[in-house]
PDB file of C-alpha atoms in Angstrom:
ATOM      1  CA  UNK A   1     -12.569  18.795   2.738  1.00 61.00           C
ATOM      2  CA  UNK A   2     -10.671  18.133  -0.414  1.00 68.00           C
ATOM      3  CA  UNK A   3     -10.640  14.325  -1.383  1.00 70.00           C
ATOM      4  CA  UNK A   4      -9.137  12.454  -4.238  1.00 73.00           C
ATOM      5  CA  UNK A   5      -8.745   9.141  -5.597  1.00 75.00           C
ATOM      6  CA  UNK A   6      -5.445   7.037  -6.225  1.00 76.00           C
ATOM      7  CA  UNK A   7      -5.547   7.720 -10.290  1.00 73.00           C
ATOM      8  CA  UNK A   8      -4.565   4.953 -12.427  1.00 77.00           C
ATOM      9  CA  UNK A   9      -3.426   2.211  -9.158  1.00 79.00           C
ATOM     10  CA  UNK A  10      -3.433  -1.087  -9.558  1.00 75.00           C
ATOM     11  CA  UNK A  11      -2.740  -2.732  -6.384  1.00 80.00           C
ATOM     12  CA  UNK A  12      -0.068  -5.298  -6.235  1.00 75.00           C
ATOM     13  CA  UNK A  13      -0.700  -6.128  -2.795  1.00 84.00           C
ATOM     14  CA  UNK A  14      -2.313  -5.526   1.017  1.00 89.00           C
ATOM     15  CA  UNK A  15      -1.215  -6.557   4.204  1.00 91.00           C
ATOM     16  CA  UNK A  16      -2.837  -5.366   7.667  1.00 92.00           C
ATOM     17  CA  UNK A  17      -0.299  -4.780  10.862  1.00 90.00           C
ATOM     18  CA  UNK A  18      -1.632  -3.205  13.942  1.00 89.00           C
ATOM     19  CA  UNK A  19      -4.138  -0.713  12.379  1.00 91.00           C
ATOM     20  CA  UNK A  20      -2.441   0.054   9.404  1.00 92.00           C
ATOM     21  CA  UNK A  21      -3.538  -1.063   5.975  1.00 93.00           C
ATOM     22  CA  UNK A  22      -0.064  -1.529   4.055  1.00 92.00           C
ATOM     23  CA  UNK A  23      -0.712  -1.087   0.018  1.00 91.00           C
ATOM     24  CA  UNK A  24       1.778  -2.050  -2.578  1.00 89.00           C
ATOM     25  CA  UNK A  25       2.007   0.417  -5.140  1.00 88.00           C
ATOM     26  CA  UNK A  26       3.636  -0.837  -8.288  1.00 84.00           C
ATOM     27  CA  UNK A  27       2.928   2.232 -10.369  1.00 80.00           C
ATOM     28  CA  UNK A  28       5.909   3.139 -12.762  1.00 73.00           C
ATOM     29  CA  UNK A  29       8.069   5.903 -10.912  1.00 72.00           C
ATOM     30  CA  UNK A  30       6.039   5.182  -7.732  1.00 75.00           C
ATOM     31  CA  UNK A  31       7.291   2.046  -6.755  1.00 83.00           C
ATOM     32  CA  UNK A  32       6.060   3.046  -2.970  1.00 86.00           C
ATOM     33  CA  UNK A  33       4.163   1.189  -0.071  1.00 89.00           C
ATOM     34  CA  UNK A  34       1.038   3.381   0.650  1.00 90.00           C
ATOM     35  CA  UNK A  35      -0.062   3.478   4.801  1.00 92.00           C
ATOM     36  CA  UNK A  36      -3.686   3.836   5.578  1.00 92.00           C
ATOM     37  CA  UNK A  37      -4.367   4.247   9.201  1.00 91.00           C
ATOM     38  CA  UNK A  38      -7.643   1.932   9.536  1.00 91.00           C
ATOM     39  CA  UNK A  39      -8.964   4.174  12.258  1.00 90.00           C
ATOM     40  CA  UNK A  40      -9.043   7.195  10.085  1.00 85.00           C
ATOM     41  CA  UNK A  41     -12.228   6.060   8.465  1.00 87.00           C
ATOM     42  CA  UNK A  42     -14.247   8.635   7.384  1.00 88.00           C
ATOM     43  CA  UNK A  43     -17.712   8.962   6.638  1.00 90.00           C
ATOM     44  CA  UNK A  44     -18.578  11.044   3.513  1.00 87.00           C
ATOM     45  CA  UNK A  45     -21.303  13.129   4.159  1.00 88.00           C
ATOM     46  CA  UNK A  46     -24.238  12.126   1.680  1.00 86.00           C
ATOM     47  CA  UNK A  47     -23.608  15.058  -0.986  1.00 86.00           C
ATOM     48  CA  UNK A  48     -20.080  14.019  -1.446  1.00 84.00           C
ATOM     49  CA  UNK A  49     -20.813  10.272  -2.304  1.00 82.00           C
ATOM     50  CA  UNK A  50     -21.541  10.809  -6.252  1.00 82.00           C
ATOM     51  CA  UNK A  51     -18.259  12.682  -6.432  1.00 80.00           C
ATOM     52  CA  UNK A  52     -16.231   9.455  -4.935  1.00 81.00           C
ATOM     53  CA  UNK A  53     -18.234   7.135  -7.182  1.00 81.00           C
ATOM     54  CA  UNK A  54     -20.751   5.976  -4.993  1.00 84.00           C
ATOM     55  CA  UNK A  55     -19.080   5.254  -2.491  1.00 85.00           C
ATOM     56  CA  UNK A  56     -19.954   5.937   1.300  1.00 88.00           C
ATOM     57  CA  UNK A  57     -15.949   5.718   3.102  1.00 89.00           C
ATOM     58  CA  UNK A  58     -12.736   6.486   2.516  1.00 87.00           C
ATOM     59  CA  UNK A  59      -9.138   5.992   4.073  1.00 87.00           C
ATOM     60  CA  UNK A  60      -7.314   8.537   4.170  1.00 85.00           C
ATOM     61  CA  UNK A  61      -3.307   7.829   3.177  1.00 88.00           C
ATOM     62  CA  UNK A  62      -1.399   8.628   6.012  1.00 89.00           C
ATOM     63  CA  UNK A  63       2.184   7.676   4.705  1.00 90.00           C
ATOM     64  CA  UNK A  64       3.979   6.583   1.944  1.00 87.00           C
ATOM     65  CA  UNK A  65       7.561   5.106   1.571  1.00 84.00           C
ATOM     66  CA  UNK A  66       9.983   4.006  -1.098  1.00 85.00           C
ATOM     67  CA  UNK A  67      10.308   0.511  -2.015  1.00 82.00           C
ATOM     68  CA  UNK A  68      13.196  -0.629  -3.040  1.00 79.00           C
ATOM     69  CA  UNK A  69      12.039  -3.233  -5.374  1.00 80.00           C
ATOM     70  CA  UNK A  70       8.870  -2.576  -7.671  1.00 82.00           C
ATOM     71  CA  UNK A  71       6.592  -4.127  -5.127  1.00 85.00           C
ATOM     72  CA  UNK A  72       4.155  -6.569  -6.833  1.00 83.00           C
ATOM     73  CA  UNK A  73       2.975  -7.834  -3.177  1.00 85.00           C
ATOM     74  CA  UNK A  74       3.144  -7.620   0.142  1.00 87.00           C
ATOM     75  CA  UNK A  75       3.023 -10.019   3.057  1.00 86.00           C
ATOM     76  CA  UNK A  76       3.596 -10.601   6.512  1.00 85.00           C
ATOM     77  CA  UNK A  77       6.162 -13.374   7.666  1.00 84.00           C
ATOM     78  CA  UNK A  78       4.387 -13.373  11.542  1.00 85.00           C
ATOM     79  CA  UNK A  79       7.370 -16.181  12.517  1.00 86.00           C
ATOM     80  CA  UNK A  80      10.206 -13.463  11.832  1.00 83.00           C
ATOM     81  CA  UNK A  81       8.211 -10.351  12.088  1.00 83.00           C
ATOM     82  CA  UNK A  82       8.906  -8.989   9.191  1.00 83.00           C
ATOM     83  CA  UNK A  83       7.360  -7.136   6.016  1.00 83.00           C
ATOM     84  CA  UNK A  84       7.929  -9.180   2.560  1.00 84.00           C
ATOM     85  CA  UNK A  85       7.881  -7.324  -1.007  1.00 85.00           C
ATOM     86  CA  UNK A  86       8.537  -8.773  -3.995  1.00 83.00           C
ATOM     87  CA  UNK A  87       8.124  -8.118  -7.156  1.00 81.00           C
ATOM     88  CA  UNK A  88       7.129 -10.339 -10.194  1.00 75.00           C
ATOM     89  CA  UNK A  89       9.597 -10.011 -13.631  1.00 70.00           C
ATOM     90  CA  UNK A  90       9.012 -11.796 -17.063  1.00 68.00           C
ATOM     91  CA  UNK A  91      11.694 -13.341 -18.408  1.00 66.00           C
ATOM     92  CA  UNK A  92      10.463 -14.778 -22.231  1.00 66.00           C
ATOM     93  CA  UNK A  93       8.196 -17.084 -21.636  1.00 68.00           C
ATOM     94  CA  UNK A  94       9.137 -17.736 -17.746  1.00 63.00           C
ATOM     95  CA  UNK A  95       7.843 -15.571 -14.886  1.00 57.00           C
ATOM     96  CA  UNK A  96       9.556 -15.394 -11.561  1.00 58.00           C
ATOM     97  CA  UNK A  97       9.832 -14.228  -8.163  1.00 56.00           C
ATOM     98  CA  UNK A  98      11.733 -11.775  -6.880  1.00 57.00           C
ATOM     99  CA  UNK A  99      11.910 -10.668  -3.224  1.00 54.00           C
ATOM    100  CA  UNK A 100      13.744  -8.308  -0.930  1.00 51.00           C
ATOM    101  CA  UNK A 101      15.232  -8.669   2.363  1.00 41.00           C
ATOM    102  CA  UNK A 102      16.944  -6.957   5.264  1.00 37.00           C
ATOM    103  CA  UNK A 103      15.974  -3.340   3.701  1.00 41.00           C
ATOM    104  CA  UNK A 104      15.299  -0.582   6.398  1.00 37.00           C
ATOM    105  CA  UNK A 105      13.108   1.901   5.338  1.00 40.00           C
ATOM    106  CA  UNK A 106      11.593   5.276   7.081  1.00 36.00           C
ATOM    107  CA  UNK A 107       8.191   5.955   6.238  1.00 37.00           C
ATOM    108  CA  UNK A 108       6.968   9.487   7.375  1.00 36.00           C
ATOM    109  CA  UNK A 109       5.266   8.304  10.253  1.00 38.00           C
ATOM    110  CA  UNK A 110       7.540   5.739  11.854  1.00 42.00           C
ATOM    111  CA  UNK A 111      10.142   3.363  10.683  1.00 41.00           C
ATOM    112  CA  UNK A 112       8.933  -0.076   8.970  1.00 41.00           C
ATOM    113  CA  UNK A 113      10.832  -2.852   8.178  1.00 41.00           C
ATOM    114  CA  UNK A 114      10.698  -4.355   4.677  1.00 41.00           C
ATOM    115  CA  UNK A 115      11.964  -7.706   4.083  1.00 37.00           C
TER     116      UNK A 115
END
């Protein structure tokens, strides 16, 4: 099997629905919420380990979807089930918050609501 790491990631955010393992992805031109189905984990066999850095299991991504927003984070508002993403911009000296709401978006495997 062919295997490869997320080069260069640096995860804004995780959130766990149902199974799926929801990953912000804030990388420039990316700007995309990676899916990991949670019970796709897979169990290198021992010869593979030193070739994914030690490491013993993977996830394999099973969808990824446009944000519409550079998504900094992700959350889960349980009261209005719905997905949050925001995104964090610099402004001088100030940071703020910036968050999206009521955006529909189709991911490969299914349709997920972002908030």
């Amino acid at each position: 099997e062919n295997f490869c790491t997320l080069p260069n990631i640096h995860v804004g955010g995780i959130e766990q629905q149902n199974g799926t393992l929801y990953v912000a992805d804030p990388r420039k031109g990316m700007q995309s919420i990676l899916e990991f189905d949670l019970l796709g984990l897979y169990e290198l066999p021992p010869e593979m380990t030193n070739r994914m850095y030690g490491y013993r299991y993977l996830l394999r991504q099973s969808s990824l979807f446009h944000s519409p927003t550079k998504p900094s984070f992700i959350s889960y508002d349980i009261d209005n089930n719905k997905f949050v993403v925001g995104t964090y911009v610099r402004c001088g000296k100030k940071s703020w918050l910036s968050c999206r709401s009521g955006e529909m978006l189709q991911s490969a495997s299914k349709q997920t609501r972002l908030v």
